[in-house]
Coordinates of C-alpha atoms in Angstrom, one line a residue:
M1 CA 0.4 6.2 -22.8
N2 CA 3.7 5.9 -21.2
P3 CA 3.9 4.4 -17.7
G4 CA 3.4 6.9 -15.0
E5 CA 1.3 9.3 -17.0
N6 CA -2.0 7.7 -16.5
K7 CA -2.7 8.9 -13.0
P8 CA -5.2 11.4 -11.2
A9 CA -4.1 14.9 -10.5
P10 CA -2.9 15.7 -7.1
L11 CA -5.6 16.5 -4.4
Q12 CA -5.0 19.7 -2.5
F13 CA -5.9 20.3 1.1
E14 CA -6.0 23.6 3.1
D15 CA -4.6 21.8 6.2
N16 CA -2.0 19.2 7.1
I17 CA -2.8 15.6 6.3
F18 CA -2.1 13.3 9.3
H19 CA -3.1 10.0 7.8
L20 CA -5.1 8.4 4.9
D21 CA -6.7 5.1 3.9
L22 CA -8.2 3.8 0.7
H23 CA -11.6 2.2 0.3
P24 CA -11.4 -1.7 -0.2
S25 CA -13.4 -1.7 -3.3
N26 CA -14.2 1.8 -4.5
D27 CA -12.1 4.8 -5.7
I28 CA -12.7 6.5 -2.4
V29 CA -10.0 8.0 -0.1
A30 CA -10.5 9.1 3.5
T31 CA -8.0 11.7 5.2
G32 CA -7.6 12.4 8.8
M33 CA -6.6 16.1 9.2
I34 CA -4.4 17.8 11.8
N35 CA -7.5 20.0 12.8
G36 CA -9.5 17.2 13.8
R37 CA -11.5 16.7 10.7
I38 CA -12.1 13.6 8.5
Q39 CA -12.7 14.2 4.9
C40 CA -13.8 11.8 2.3
H41 CA -13.2 12.1 -1.5
R42 CA -13.9 10.3 -4.6
Y43 CA -10.8 10.1 -6.9
G44 CA -10.4 9.7 -10.4
L45 CA -8.5 10.6 -13.8
E46 CA -11.4 13.1 -14.7
G47 CA -11.1 14.9 -11.4
H48 CA -11.9 14.5 -7.7
E49 CA -15.4 14.8 -6.1
H50 CA -15.7 16.0 -2.3
L51 CA -18.1 13.7 -0.7
W52 CA -18.2 15.1 3.0
T53 CA -16.2 16.4 5.8
T54 CA -16.9 16.1 9.5
R55 CA -15.4 17.6 12.6
A56 CA -14.9 14.5 14.4
F57 CA -12.4 15.3 17.1
K58 CA -11.5 18.1 19.2
K59 CA -7.8 17.6 18.5
S60 CA -5.9 16.2 15.5
C61 CA -7.0 13.0 13.8
R62 CA -4.0 10.8 13.7
G63 CA -5.3 7.8 11.9
V64 CA -8.2 6.6 9.7
A65 CA -9.0 3.1 8.5
F66 CA -11.8 1.6 6.4
T67 CA -13.8 -1.5 7.8
P68 CA -13.2 -4.6 5.6
D69 CA -16.4 -4.1 4.0
G70 CA -15.8 -0.4 3.3
A71 CA -19.1 0.5 5.0
G72 CA -17.5 2.4 7.9
I73 CA -14.4 4.4 8.7
Y74 CA -12.6 4.3 12.0
G75 CA -10.8 7.4 13.3
I76 CA -8.4 8.0 16.2
S77 CA -7.2 11.2 17.8
R78 CA -4.9 13.1 20.0
D79 CA -7.8 13.7 22.3
R80 CA -7.8 9.8 23.2
S81 CA -11.3 9.1 21.6
I82 CA -12.0 6.6 18.8
Q83 CA -14.9 7.0 16.4
L84 CA -16.6 4.9 13.8
L85 CA -18.1 6.9 10.8
D86 CA -20.6 5.8 8.1
T87 CA -18.7 5.9 4.8
E88 CA -21.6 7.2 2.8
T89 CA -22.7 10.0 5.1
G90 CA -19.8 10.7 7.4
K91 CA -22.2 10.7 10.4
A92 CA -20.8 9.0 13.6
I93 CA -22.1 5.4 14.2
K94 CA -20.3 4.8 17.5
V95 CA -18.0 7.2 19.7
R96 CA -15.8 6.1 22.5
E97 CA -14.2 8.7 24.7
T98 CA -10.9 8.5 26.5
T99 CA -10.1 4.9 25.4
H100 CA -6.5 5.3 26.2
E101 CA -4.6 7.3 28.9
A102 CA -2.4 8.9 26.4
P103 CA -2.9 10.2 22.9
I104 CA -3.5 7.6 20.3
N105 CA -0.9 7.3 17.6
S106 CA -1.4 4.2 15.6
L107 CA -4.6 2.3 14.2
L108 CA -4.9 -1.1 12.7
V109 CA -8.3 -2.8 11.7
I110 CA -7.6 -6.5 12.0
D111 CA -11.0 -7.9 10.7
E112 CA -14.8 -7.1 11.1
N113 CA -14.7 -8.2 14.7
M114 CA -11.3 -6.6 16.0
M115 CA -9.2 -3.5 15.8
A116 CA -6.0 -2.4 17.5
S117 CA -4.8 1.0 18.7
G118 CA -1.4 2.2 20.1
D119 CA -0.8 5.3 22.2
D120 CA 2.0 7.7 22.8
Q121 CA 3.0 5.7 26.1
G122 CA 3.4 2.5 24.2
V123 CA 0.0 0.8 25.4
I124 CA -1.7 -1.3 22.7
K125 CA -5.4 -2.2 23.1
A126 CA -7.3 -4.8 20.9
S127 CA -11.1 -4.0 20.8
H128 CA -14.2 -5.4 19.7
P129 CA -16.6 -3.0 18.0
R130 CA -19.6 -4.1 20.1
K131 CA -17.8 -4.2 23.4
E132 CA -17.1 -1.2 25.5
K133 CA -13.9 -2.5 27.0
P134 CA -10.9 -3.7 25.3
V135 CA -10.4 -7.5 24.8
Q136 CA -6.7 -7.2 25.4
T137 CA -4.4 -4.6 26.8
Y138 CA -0.6 -4.7 26.1
S139 CA 1.9 -2.4 27.9
E140 CA 5.4 -3.9 27.2
H141 CA 6.5 -0.8 25.2
E142 CA 7.8 2.3 26.8
D143 CA 7.4 4.8 24.0
F144 CA 5.0 5.6 21.3
I145 CA 3.5 2.8 18.9
A146 CA 4.5 3.9 15.5
D147 CA 3.1 1.1 13.3
M148 CA 1.2 -2.2 13.5
T149 CA 0.6 -5.2 11.2
F150 CA -1.2 -8.5 11.5
N151 CA -0.4 -12.1 10.6
K152 CA -4.0 -13.9 10.0
S153 CA -2.5 -17.4 9.9
H154 CA -0.9 -17.0 13.3
R155 CA -3.5 -14.5 14.7
T156 CA -0.6 -12.6 15.8
L157 CA -0.1 -8.7 15.8
V158 CA 3.3 -7.2 15.1
A159 CA 4.1 -3.7 16.5
V160 CA 7.1 -1.5 16.3
G161 CA 7.7 1.7 18.3
G162 CA 9.8 4.7 19.3
D163 CA 11.5 2.9 22.1
G164 CA 13.4 0.7 19.6
Y165 CA 11.6 -2.5 20.2
L166 CA 9.4 -4.9 18.1
S167 CA 6.9 -7.0 19.7
T168 CA 4.3 -9.8 18.7
W169 CA 1.2 -10.6 20.3
D170 CA -1.2 -13.5 20.0
I171 CA -4.5 -11.5 20.2
R172 CA -6.2 -14.4 21.9
K173 CA -3.8 -14.2 24.8
P174 CA -3.0 -11.5 27.5
N175 CA 0.9 -11.9 27.4
V176 CA 3.4 -10.7 25.0
A177 CA 4.5 -13.7 22.5
A178 CA 7.9 -12.3 21.8
M179 CA 9.9 -9.1 22.2
S180 CA 13.1 -8.0 20.3
D181 CA 16.3 -6.8 21.7
Q182 CA 16.6 -2.9 22.0
M183 CA 17.7 -1.7 18.5
E184 CA 19.1 1.7 19.6
D185 CA 16.9 3.3 16.9
E186 CA 13.3 4.2 16.5
L187 CA 11.3 1.6 14.6
L188 CA 8.8 3.6 12.5
S189 CA 7.1 1.2 10.0
V190 CA 6.6 -2.5 9.4
A191 CA 5.1 -4.9 6.8
L192 CA 4.9 -8.6 6.3
V193 CA 6.3 -10.2 3.2
K194 CA 7.3 -13.5 1.8
N195 CA 3.8 -15.0 2.7
G196 CA 4.3 -13.8 6.3
K197 CA 7.7 -15.5 6.7
K198 CA 9.7 -12.2 6.8
A199 CA 8.9 -8.8 8.5
V200 CA 10.4 -5.5 7.0
V201 CA 11.0 -2.7 9.3
G202 CA 11.9 0.8 8.6
T203 CA 13.9 2.9 11.1
Q204 CA 14.8 6.6 11.9
D205 CA 18.3 6.1 10.6
G206 CA 17.1 5.1 7.2
V207 CA 17.8 1.3 7.4
L208 CA 15.4 -1.5 6.4
T209 CA 15.8 -4.4 8.7
L210 CA 14.5 -7.9 7.8
W211 CA 13.2 -10.3 10.5
S212 CA 12.4 -14.0 10.2
W213 CA 9.1 -15.0 11.6
G214 CA 9.5 -16.7 15.0
D215 CA 13.1 -15.4 15.4
W216 CA 12.4 -12.0 17.0
G217 CA 15.5 -11.3 19.1
D218 CA 17.3 -9.5 16.4
Y219 CA 17.1 -8.8 12.6
N220 CA 18.6 -11.3 10.3
D221 CA 19.5 -8.8 7.4
R222 CA 19.3 -5.0 6.5
I223 CA 19.2 -3.0 3.4
M224 CA 21.1 0.1 3.3
G225 CA 20.5 3.1 1.0
H226 CA 17.9 5.5 2.5
P227 CA 19.5 8.7 3.5
N228 CA 16.8 9.6 5.8
S229 CA 14.1 8.0 8.1
I230 CA 11.7 5.5 6.5
D231 CA 8.3 6.6 7.9
A232 CA 6.0 4.5 5.6
I233 CA 6.2 1.0 4.0
C234 CA 3.7 -0.2 1.4
K235 CA 3.7 -3.8 0.4
L236 CA 3.0 -4.3 -3.5
D237 CA 3.4 -8.1 -3.5
E238 CA 5.2 -10.8 -1.6
D239 CA 8.5 -9.8 -2.9
T240 CA 8.3 -6.0 -3.3
I241 CA 7.7 -3.0 -1.2
C242 CA 7.9 0.7 -1.7
T243 CA 9.1 3.0 1.0
G244 CA 8.4 6.6 1.9
S245 CA 11.3 8.6 3.3
S246 CA 11.6 12.0 5.0
D247 CA 13.7 13.1 1.8
G248 CA 10.4 13.1 -0.1
I249 CA 11.2 10.3 -2.3
I250 CA 9.2 7.0 -3.0
R251 CA 11.5 4.2 -3.6
L252 CA 10.9 0.7 -5.0
V253 CA 12.6 -2.1 -3.2
S254 CA 12.8 -6.0 -3.8
I255 CA 13.1 -8.2 -0.8
L256 CA 15.6 -11.3 -1.0
P257 CA 17.1 -10.5 -3.4
N258 CA 17.5 -7.2 -1.7
Q259 CA 17.8 -4.5 -4.4
F260 CA 16.5 -0.9 -5.2
H261 CA 14.7 -0.7 -8.4
G262 CA 14.1 2.9 -8.9
V263 CA 12.1 5.9 -7.9
L264 CA 8.2 5.8 -8.1
G265 CA 7.6 9.3 -6.9
D266 CA 8.9 12.5 -5.3
H267 CA 7.1 15.0 -3.3
G268 CA 10.1 17.4 -3.3
E269 CA 13.0 18.2 -1.0
D270 CA 12.1 19.0 2.5
M271 CA 8.6 17.3 2.0
P272 CA 8.7 14.0 4.2
I273 CA 6.3 11.4 3.0
E274 CA 4.4 9.8 6.0
N275 CA 1.7 7.6 4.3
L276 CA 1.6 5.2 1.3
K277 CA -1.3 3.3 0.3
L278 CA -2.0 1.0 -2.8
S279 CA -5.5 1.4 -4.4
H280 CA -8.0 -1.6 -4.4
D281 CA -7.4 -2.1 -8.1
K282 CA -3.7 -1.9 -7.9
K283 CA -3.6 1.1 -10.3
Y284 CA -2.4 3.8 -8.1
L285 CA 0.0 4.3 -5.2
V286 CA -1.4 7.3 -3.0
S287 CA 1.0 9.2 -0.8
S288 CA 0.8 12.2 1.6
G289 CA 3.4 14.3 3.2
H290 CA 4.1 17.7 4.4
D291 CA 2.9 19.5 1.3
D292 CA -0.7 19.3 2.1
K293 CA -1.9 17.2 -0.8
L294 CA -2.4 13.8 -1.9
Q295 CA -0.2 12.5 -4.7
F296 CA -1.3 9.7 -7.1
W297 CA 1.3 7.6 -8.8
D298 CA 0.6 5.1 -11.7
V299 CA 1.8 1.7 -10.7
A300 CA -0.5 -0.5 -12.9
H301 CA 2.3 -1.2 -15.5
L302 CA 4.3 -2.8 -12.6
F303 CA 1.6 -5.5 -12.1
Q304 CA 1.0 -5.9 -15.9
E305 CA 4.6 -6.8 -16.3
E306 CA 4.6 -9.2 -13.4
E307 CA 1.5 -10.9 -15.0
E308 CA 3.3 -11.0 -18.3
A309 CA 6.3 -12.6 -16.8
A310 CA 4.2 -15.2 -15.0
A311 CA 2.3 -16.1 -18.0
A312 CA 5.7 -16.4 -20.0
A313 CA 7.0 -18.7 -17.5
Q314 CA 3.7 -20.8 -17.5
E315 CA 3.8 -21.1 -21.3
E316 CA 7.6 -22.1 -21.1
N317 CA 6.8 -24.8 -18.8
L318 CA 3.9 -26.1 -20.8
D319 CA 6.1 -26.2 -23.8
Q320 CA 9.0 -28.0 -22.0
R321 CA 6.3 -30.6 -20.8
T322 CA 5.1 -31.1 -24.3
E323 CA 8.5 -31.3 -25.9
E324 CA 9.5 -33.9 -23.2
K325 CA 6.4 -35.9 -23.9
E326 CA 7.2 -35.8 -27.7
E327 CA 10.9 -36.9 -27.1
E328 CA 9.6 -39.8 -24.9
E329 CA 7.3 -41.0 -27.6
E330 CA 10.0 -40.8 -30.1
E331 CA 12.3 -42.9 -27.9
E332 CA 9.7 -45.4 -27.4
A333 CA 9.1 -45.7 -31.3
T334 CA 12.9 -46.0 -32.1
S335 CA 13.2 -48.5 -29.5
Q336 CA 11.0 -51.1 -31.2
P337 CA 12.8 -54.3 -32.6
E338 CA 11.9 -53.2 -36.2
A339 CA 13.6 -49.9 -35.9
A340 CA 16.7 -51.4 -34.3
S341 CA 17.0 -54.0 -37.3
K342 CA 16.5 -51.2 -39.9
K343 CA 19.2 -49.2 -38.2
E344 CA 21.6 -52.0 -38.5
D345 CA 20.9 -52.4 -42.2
D346 CA 21.4 -48.7 -42.7
D347 CA 24.6 -48.7 -41.0
D348 CA 26.3 -50.5 -44.1
D349 CA 25.2 -47.4 -46.3
D350 CA 26.3 -44.7 -43.9
D351 CA 28.4 -42.2 -45.7
G352 CA 29.2 -39.9 -42.8
W353 CA 26.7 -37.3 -43.5
G354 CA 24.0 -36.2 -41.0
T355 CA 20.6 -37.6 -41.4
D356 CA 17.1 -35.8 -41.5
S357 CA 16.4 -37.0 -38.0
D358 CA 19.6 -35.3 -36.7
D359 CA 18.6 -32.0 -38.3
E360 CA 15.1 -32.4 -36.5
K361 CA 16.8 -32.9 -33.1
D362 CA 18.9 -29.8 -33.7
K363 CA 15.9 -27.8 -34.8
K364 CA 14.1 -28.8 -31.7
K365 CA 17.1 -27.8 -29.5
R366 CA 17.3 -24.5 -31.0
K367 CA 13.7 -23.8 -30.6
K368 CA 13.8 -24.9 -27.0
T369 CA 16.7 -22.6 -26.3
Q370 CA 14.9 -19.6 -28.0
K371 CA 11.8 -20.0 -26.0
K372 CA 13.9 -20.1 -22.7
M373 CA 15.5 -16.8 -23.8
K374 CA 12.4 -15.2 -24.6
A375 CA 10.9 -16.1 -21.1
E376 CA 14.1 -14.8 -19.4
K377 CA 13.8 -11.6 -21.5
K378 CA 10.1 -11.0 -20.3
K379 CA 11.3 -11.5 -16.7
D380 CA 13.7 -8.9 -17.0
I381 CA 11.1 -6.4 -18.5
R382 CA 10.0 -5.3 -14.9
T383 CA 13.4 -4.3 -13.7
T384 CA 14.1 -2.5 -16.8
A385 CA 10.8 -0.6 -16.5
F386 CA 11.7 0.4 -13.1
F387 CA 14.9 2.1 -14.0
A388 CA 13.2 3.7 -17.0
D389 CA 11.1 5.7 -14.5
M390 CA 14.0 7.1 -12.8

């Protein structure tokens, strides 16, 4: 089967999808709907199974997120409430009314003991599931919180918002750790790459900006090429992301080197993409937009090619070490006094023709060169496959 063909059919809904999240270990998707409902489905190649629907909120459900173990689903709403639902039944486990003074717009589950929510007035609250009051409340932003991510090694929350600021917060402390200059553009999406050393931010003007960890005053680099706003970013690995834009196209982008590698999917013109998630087994990229359906995109081949390239590089390194060891052993053998004496005797009979040992050395050099070219060819497979999907 060709790459891109092995994917589930689209999952159609009757209402607008506001947000989605994927189960951390099963083929289950939760969707937050504009009518306040949360729906849960099991997806697959043979078809989709509706598990349950619950009317969780009075107003639109703006965000959903599975707990780390997948047993629960958090939901946030325009009515300012937060609910924790049982994944298996859809029944409410815990309900918190009016947790913010403004409608909640962004949700991030940090770990099993902490979650963060951001509202339309720029207030961020870090909460513990078993405590009624928030652990921390941050209010540096002046407009809606669009997206958040978390660096576990630094215990730091990174947030971006409609006021054009990027902020970082050590969730153990009450004050802002760092805040950027005003970017004069809405910051809509964020992801950490390069093992947390870089942050990638999507903007309303369609520019991807790159930020270095610890240097939050301004971005260090930018990637041009999106014609419209970048509303969603999904990290595939430490060097690669995919972006969802308001032109309905999902693009594959590598970070440092910065390069577009093709199109992964297309919802169609005038169908902005607002959500992107990677499945637990890295087989599918799931997207939603204004066309009231979930689209599934086959990305398994991208990771297979990456594994093949890594295996080829490892094989090349192993062969190189083996050859270097053999060469060292040969040099030691030829450096013995007996070998040196024999060489002097043979010099008298030298007729100018190459010896068998010379042929053997040339053969090893050709073999080494061929292996290197083969490894480099495998490394290029991934880029070639990206463009083949365009």
